[in-house]
Coordinates of C-alpha atoms and ligand atoms in Angstrom, one line a residue:
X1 CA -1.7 -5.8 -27.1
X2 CA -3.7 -6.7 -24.3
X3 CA -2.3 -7.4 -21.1
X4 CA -3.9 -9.6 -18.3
X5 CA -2.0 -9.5 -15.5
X6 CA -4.1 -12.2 -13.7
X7 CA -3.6 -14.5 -16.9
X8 CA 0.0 -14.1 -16.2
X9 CA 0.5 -15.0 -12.9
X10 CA 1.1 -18.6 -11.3
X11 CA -2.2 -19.9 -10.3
X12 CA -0.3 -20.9 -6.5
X13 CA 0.7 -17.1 -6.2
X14 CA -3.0 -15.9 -6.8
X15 CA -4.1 -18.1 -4.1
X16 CA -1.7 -17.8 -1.6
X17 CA -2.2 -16.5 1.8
X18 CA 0.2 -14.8 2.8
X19 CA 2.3 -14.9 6.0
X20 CA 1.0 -12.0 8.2
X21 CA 3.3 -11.3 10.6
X22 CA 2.6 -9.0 14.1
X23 CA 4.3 -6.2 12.3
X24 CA 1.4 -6.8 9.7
X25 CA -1.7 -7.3 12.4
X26 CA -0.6 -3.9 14.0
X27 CA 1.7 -1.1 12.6
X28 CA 0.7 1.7 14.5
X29 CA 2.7 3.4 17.4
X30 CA 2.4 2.0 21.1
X31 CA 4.4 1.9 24.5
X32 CA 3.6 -1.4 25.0
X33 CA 4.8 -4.3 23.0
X34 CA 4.2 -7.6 23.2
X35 CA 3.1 -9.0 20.2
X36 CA 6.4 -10.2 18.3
X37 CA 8.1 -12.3 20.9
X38 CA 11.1 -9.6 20.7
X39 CA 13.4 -9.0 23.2
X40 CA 12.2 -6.0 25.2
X41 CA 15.3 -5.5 27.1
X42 CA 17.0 -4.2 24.5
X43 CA 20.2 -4.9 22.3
X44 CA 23.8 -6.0 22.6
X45 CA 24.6 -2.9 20.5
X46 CA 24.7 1.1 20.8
X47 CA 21.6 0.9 18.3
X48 CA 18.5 -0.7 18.8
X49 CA 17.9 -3.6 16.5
X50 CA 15.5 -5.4 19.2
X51 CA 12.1 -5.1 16.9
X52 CA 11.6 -6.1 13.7
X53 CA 11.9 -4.1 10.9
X54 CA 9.1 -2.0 8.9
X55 CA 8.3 -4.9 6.5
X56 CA 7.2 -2.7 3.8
X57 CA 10.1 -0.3 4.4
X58 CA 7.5 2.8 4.2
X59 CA 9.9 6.1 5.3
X60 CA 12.6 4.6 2.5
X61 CA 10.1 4.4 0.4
X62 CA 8.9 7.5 1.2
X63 CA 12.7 9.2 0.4
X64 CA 13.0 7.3 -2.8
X65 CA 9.5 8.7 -4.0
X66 CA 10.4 12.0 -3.6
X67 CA 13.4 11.7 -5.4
X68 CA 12.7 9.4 -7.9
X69 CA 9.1 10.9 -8.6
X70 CA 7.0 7.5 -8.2
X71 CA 4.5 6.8 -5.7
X72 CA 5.3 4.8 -2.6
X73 CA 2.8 1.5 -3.9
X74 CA 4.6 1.4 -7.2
X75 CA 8.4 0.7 -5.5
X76 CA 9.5 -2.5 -4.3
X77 CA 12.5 -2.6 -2.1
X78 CA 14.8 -6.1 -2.4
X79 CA 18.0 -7.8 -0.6
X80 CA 19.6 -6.4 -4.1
X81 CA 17.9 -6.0 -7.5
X82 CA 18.8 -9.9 -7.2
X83 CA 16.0 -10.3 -5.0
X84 CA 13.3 -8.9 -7.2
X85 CA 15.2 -10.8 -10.2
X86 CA 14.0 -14.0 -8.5
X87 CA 10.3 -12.6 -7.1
X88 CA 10.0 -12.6 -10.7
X89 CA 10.6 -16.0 -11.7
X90 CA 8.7 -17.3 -8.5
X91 CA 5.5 -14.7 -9.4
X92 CA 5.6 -15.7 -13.1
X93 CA 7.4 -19.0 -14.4
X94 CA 5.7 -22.5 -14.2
X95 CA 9.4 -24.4 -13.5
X96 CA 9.7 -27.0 -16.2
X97 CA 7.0 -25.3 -18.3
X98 CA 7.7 -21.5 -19.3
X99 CA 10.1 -19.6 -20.2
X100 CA 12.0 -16.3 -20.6
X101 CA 14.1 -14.8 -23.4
X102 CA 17.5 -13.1 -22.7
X103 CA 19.6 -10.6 -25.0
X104 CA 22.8 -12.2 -24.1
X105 CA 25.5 -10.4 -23.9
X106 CA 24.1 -9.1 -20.8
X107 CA 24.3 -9.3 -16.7
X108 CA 24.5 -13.4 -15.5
X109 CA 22.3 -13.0 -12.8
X110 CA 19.1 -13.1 -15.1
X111 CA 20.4 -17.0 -16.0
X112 CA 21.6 -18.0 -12.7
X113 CA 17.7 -16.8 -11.3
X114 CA 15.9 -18.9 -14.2
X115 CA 18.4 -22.1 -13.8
X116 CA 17.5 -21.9 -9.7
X117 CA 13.9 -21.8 -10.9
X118 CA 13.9 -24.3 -13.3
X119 CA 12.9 -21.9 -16.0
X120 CA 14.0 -22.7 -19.8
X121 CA 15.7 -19.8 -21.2
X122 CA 15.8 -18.4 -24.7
X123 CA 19.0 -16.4 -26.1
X124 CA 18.4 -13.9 -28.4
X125 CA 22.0 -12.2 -29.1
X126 CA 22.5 -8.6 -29.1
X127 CA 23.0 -7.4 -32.8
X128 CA 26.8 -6.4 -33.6
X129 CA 26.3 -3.2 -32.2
X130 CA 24.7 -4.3 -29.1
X131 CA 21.2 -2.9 -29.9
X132 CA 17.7 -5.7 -29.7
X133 CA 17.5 -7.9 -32.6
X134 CA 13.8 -7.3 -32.3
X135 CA 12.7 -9.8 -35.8
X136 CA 14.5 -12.9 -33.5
X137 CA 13.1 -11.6 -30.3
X138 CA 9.5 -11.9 -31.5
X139 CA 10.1 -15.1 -33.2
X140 CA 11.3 -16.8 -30.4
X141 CA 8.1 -15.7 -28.5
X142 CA 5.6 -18.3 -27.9
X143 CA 3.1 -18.9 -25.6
X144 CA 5.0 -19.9 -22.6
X145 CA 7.2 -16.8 -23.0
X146 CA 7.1 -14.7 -19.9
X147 CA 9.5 -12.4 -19.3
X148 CA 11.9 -10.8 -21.7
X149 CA 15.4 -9.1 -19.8
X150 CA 16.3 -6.1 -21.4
X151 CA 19.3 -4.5 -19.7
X152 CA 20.3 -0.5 -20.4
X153 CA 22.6 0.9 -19.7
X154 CA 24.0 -2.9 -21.1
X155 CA 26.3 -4.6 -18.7
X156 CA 29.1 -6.2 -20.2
X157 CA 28.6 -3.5 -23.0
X158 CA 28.2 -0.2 -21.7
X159 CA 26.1 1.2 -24.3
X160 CA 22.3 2.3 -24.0
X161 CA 19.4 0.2 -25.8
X162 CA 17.6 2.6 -28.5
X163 CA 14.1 3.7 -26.7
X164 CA 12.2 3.1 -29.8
X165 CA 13.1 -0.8 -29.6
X166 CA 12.6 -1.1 -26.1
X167 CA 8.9 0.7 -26.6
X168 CA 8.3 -1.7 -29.6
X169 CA 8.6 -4.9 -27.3
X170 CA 6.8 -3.2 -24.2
X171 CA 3.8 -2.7 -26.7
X172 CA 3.9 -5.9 -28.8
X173 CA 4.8 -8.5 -26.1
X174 CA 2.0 -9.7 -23.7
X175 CA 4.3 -10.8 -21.1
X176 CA 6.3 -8.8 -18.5
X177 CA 9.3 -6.9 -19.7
X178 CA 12.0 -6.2 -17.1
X179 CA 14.0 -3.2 -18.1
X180 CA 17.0 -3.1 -16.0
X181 CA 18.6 0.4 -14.9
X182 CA 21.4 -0.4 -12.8
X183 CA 23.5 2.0 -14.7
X184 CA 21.2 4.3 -15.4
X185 CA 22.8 7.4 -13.6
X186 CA 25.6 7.6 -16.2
X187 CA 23.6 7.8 -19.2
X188 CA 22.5 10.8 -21.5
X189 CA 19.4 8.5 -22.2
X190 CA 16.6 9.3 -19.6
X191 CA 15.4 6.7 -17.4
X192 CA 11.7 4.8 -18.2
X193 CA 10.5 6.0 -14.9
X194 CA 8.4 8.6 -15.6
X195 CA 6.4 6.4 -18.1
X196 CA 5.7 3.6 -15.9
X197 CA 1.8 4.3 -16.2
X198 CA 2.4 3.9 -19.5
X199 CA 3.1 1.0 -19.6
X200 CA 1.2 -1.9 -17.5
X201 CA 3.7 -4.4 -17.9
X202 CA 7.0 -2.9 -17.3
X203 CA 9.1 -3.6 -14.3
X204 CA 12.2 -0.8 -14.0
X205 CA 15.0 -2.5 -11.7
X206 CA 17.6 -0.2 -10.7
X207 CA 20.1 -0.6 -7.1
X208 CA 22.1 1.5 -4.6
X209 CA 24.3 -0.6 -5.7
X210 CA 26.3 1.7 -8.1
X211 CA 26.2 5.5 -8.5
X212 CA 24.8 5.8 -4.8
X213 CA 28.2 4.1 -3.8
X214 CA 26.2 1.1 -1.3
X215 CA 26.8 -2.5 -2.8
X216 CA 27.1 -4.3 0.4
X217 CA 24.4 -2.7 2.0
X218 CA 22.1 -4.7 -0.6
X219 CA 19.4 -2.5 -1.8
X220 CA 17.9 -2.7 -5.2
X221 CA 14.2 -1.0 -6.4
X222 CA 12.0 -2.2 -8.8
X223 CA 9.5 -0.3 -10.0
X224 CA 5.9 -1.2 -11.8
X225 CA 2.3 -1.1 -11.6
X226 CA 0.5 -1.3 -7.9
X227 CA -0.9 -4.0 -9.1
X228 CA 2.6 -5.6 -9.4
X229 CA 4.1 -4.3 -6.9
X230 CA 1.2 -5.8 -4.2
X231 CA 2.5 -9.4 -6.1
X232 CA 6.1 -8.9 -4.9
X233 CA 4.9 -7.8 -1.5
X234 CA 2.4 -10.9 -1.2
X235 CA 5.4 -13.6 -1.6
X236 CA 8.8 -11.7 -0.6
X237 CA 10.1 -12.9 2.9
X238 CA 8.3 -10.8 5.2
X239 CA 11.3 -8.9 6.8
X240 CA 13.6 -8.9 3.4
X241 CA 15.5 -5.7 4.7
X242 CA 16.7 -5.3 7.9
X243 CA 17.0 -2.4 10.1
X244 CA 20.6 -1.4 9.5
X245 CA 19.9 -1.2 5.5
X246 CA 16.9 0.8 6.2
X247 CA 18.6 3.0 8.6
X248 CA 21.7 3.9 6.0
X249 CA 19.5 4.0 3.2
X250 CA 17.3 6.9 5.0
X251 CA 20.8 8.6 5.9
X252 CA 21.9 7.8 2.5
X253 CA 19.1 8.9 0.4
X254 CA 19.6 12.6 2.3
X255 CA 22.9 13.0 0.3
X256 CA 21.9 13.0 -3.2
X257 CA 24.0 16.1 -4.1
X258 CA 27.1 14.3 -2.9
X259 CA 25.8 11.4 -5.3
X260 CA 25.0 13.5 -8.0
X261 CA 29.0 15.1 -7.8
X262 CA 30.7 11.2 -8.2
X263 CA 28.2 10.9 -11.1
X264 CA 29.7 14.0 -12.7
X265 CA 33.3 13.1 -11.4
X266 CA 33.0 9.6 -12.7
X267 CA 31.6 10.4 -16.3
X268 CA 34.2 13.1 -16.4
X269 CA 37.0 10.3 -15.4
X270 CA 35.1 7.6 -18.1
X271 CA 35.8 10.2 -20.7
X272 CA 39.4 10.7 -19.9
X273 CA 40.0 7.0 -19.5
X274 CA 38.4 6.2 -23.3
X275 CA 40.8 9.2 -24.7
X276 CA 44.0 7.9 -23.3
X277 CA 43.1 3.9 -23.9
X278 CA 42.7 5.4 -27.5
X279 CA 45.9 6.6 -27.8
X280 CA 47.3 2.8 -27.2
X281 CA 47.8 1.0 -30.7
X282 CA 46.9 -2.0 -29.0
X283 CA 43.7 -1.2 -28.3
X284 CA 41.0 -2.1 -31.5
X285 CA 38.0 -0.3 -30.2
X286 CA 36.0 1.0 -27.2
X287 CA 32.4 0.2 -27.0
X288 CA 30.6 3.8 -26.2
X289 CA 29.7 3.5 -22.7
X290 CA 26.7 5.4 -20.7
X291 CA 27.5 3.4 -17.5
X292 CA 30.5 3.4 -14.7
X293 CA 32.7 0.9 -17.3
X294 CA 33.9 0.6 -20.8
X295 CA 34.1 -2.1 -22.5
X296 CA 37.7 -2.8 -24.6
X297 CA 38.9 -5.0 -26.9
X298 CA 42.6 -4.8 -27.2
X299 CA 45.0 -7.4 -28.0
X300 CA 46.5 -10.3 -26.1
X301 CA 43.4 -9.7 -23.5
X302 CA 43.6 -12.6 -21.8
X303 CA 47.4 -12.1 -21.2
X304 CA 47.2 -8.8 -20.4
X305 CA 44.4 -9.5 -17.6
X306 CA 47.2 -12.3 -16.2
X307 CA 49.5 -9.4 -16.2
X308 CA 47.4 -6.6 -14.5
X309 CA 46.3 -9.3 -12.0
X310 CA 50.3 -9.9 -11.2
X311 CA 50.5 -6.1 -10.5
X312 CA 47.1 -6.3 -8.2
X313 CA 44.9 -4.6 -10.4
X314 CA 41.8 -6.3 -11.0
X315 CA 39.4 -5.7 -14.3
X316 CA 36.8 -8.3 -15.8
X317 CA 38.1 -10.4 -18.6
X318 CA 34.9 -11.1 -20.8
X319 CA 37.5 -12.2 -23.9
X320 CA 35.3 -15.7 -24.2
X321 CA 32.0 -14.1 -24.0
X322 CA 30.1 -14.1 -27.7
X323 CA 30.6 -10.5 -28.8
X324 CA 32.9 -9.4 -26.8
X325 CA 35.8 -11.5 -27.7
X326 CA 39.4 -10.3 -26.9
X327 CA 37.7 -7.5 -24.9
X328 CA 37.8 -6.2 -20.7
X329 CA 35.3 -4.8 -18.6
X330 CA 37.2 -1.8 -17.1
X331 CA 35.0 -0.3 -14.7
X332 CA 35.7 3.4 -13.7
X333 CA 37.9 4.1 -10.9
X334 CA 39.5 7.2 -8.9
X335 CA 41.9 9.4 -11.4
X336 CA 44.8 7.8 -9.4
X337 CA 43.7 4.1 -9.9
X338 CA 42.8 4.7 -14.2
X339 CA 46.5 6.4 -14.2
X340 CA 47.7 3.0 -12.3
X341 CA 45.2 1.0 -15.1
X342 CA 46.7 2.9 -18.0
X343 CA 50.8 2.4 -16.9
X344 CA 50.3 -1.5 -16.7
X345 CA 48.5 -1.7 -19.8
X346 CA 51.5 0.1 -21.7
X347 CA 53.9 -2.0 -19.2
X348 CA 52.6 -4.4 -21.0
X349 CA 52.7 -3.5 -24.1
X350 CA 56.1 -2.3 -24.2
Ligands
LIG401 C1 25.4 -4.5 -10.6 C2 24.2 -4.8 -11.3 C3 23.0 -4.9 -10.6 C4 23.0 -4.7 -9.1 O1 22.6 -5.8 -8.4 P1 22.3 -5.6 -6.8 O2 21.8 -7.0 -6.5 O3 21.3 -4.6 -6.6 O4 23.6 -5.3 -6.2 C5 21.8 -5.2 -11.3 N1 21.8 -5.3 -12.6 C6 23.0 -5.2 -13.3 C7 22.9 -5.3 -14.8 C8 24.2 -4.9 -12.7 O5 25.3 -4.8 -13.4

């Protein structure tokens, strides 16, 4: 396989200028600024948000390297792995004239991005057991193809893709593959991190969204080449997360043991949550899950999700979704809430 990188990118994105803002002309320390139009009186708040943030987030960065063992200039920090989802699209895809391939089921977002873009997208569908139907995926390759989505953990599914089949497309396809690891943290399966150099065009996307418990501070990571990462930096907004998200984060990212416990508490929990759905005749099988949520199809799903909706308990009914008919995203919750979970489905039932 050879990979250009330059081949791949939009012609308007190599030859953009970027905007350079005064945090860009001068990032050094100084008593005196005036270069930014901020307010130097301060702010309306007990913390200072007066100057703009660090646009290329560097002391984050910094904490994240250290503990995710990847150098500051291959991590990109978005507004969510959303954000990066759409750098992608905007780096990449000619609207109207390439297009991407997705392993449906998976997350909606990768759809929603290349519809907003104007990007035509190709479904490949999972195999029955929710592993890459790689044959189909290289057949419906072609020229214009430039991305391929592979999500792992798999959300709606739970399960992990096999390696192998995820090295077999980063090899044989010329474009970028984006390997999203939003679950990642649950898994047994290690995370393609540390073989990033391996491979030139692999982008890793994974959030603080999840095991580090931080959804609406909007933080997601993708990881890639320099070269790639300089791409994303070129065209993002130039302050794309603000000072509050980059002051949690560094408090945040101090407290990885904590992190690390709800990882073992919640895997634990997942565990005793797939025994005990088990033991309810109702319920025809359990996708085996490596992230935060399993996957069920039971009977009477859509029913039953009316029902657990009536007694304020919320789950994802994905019973219309191709392969995952008559089944529920559960995600994992507190051993009080999966006991409250498990009575209403037998309420039910009975
Ligand atoms: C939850 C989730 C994300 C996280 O998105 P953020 O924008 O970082 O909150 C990314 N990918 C998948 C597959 C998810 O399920």
């Amino acid at each position: 396989m050879s990979f250009n990188l330059d081949l791949l990118l939009r012609e308007n994105i190599k030859n953009l200028k970027p905007y350079s803002s005064a945090r860009d002309e001068f990032d050094g320390e100084a008593s005196v600024m005036l270069d930014a139009n901020e307010n130097a009186y301060g702010s309306p708040l007990s913390q200072s948000f007066n100057r703009y943030p660090d646009p290329l987030q560097l002391a984050v960065k910094q904490k994240l390297s250290a503990i995710k063992g990847v150098s500051t200039d291959r991590i990109f920090l978005g507004n969510g792995s959303d954000e990066a989802i759409d750098l992608l699209f905007r780096a990449f895809c000619k609207p109207g004239i390439d297009n991407v391939i997705l392993l449906p089921p998976t997350y909606g977002m990768y759809e929603v991005s290349a519809n907003i873009n104007d990007i035509a997208v190709r479904k490949v569908t999972l195999t029955p057991n929710y592993q890459l139907d790689i044959d189909t995926i290289a057949a419906a390759i072609d020229a214009h193809t430039k991305i391929i989505f592979i999500c792992s953990p798999n959300n709606p599914t739970g399960n992990s893709i096999r390696r192998q089949d995820i090295e077999t497309i980063l090899v044989n396809f010329e474009g970028i593959v984006v390997l999203d690891e939003a679950y990642i943290n649950y898994a047994k399966q290690n995370s393609f991190l540390p073989s990033l150099a391996e491979f030139p065009n692999l982008v890793v996307l994974q959030t603080l969204s999840k095991a580090w418990g931080l959804a609406a501070l909007r933080l997601g990571m993708a990881f890639a080449s320099a070269e790639i990462i300089q791409i994303f930096n070129k065209i993002k907004p130039p302050y794309n997360i603000n000072q509050a998200t980059q002051t949690y984060a560094l408090e945040a990212l101090e407290r990885v043991d904590t992190v690390n416990e709800w990882i073992k508490e919640t895997v634990e929990e997942r565990a005793l949550l797939v025994e005990q759905l088990q033991l309810i005749p109702q319920v025809e099988h359990i996708t085996p899950s490596d992230a935060n949520f399993v996957l069920v199809r039971l009977q009477q799903a859509r029913p039953l999700y009316n029902h657990l909706v009536s007694k304020g308990i919320i789950v994802r009914d994905r019973s219309t979704v191709t392969l995952c008919e008559g089944a529920l995203r559960m995600t994992v919750g507190t051993p009080a809430e999966n006991q409250i979970l498990l009575a209403q489905i037998k309420e039910f039932y009975s």
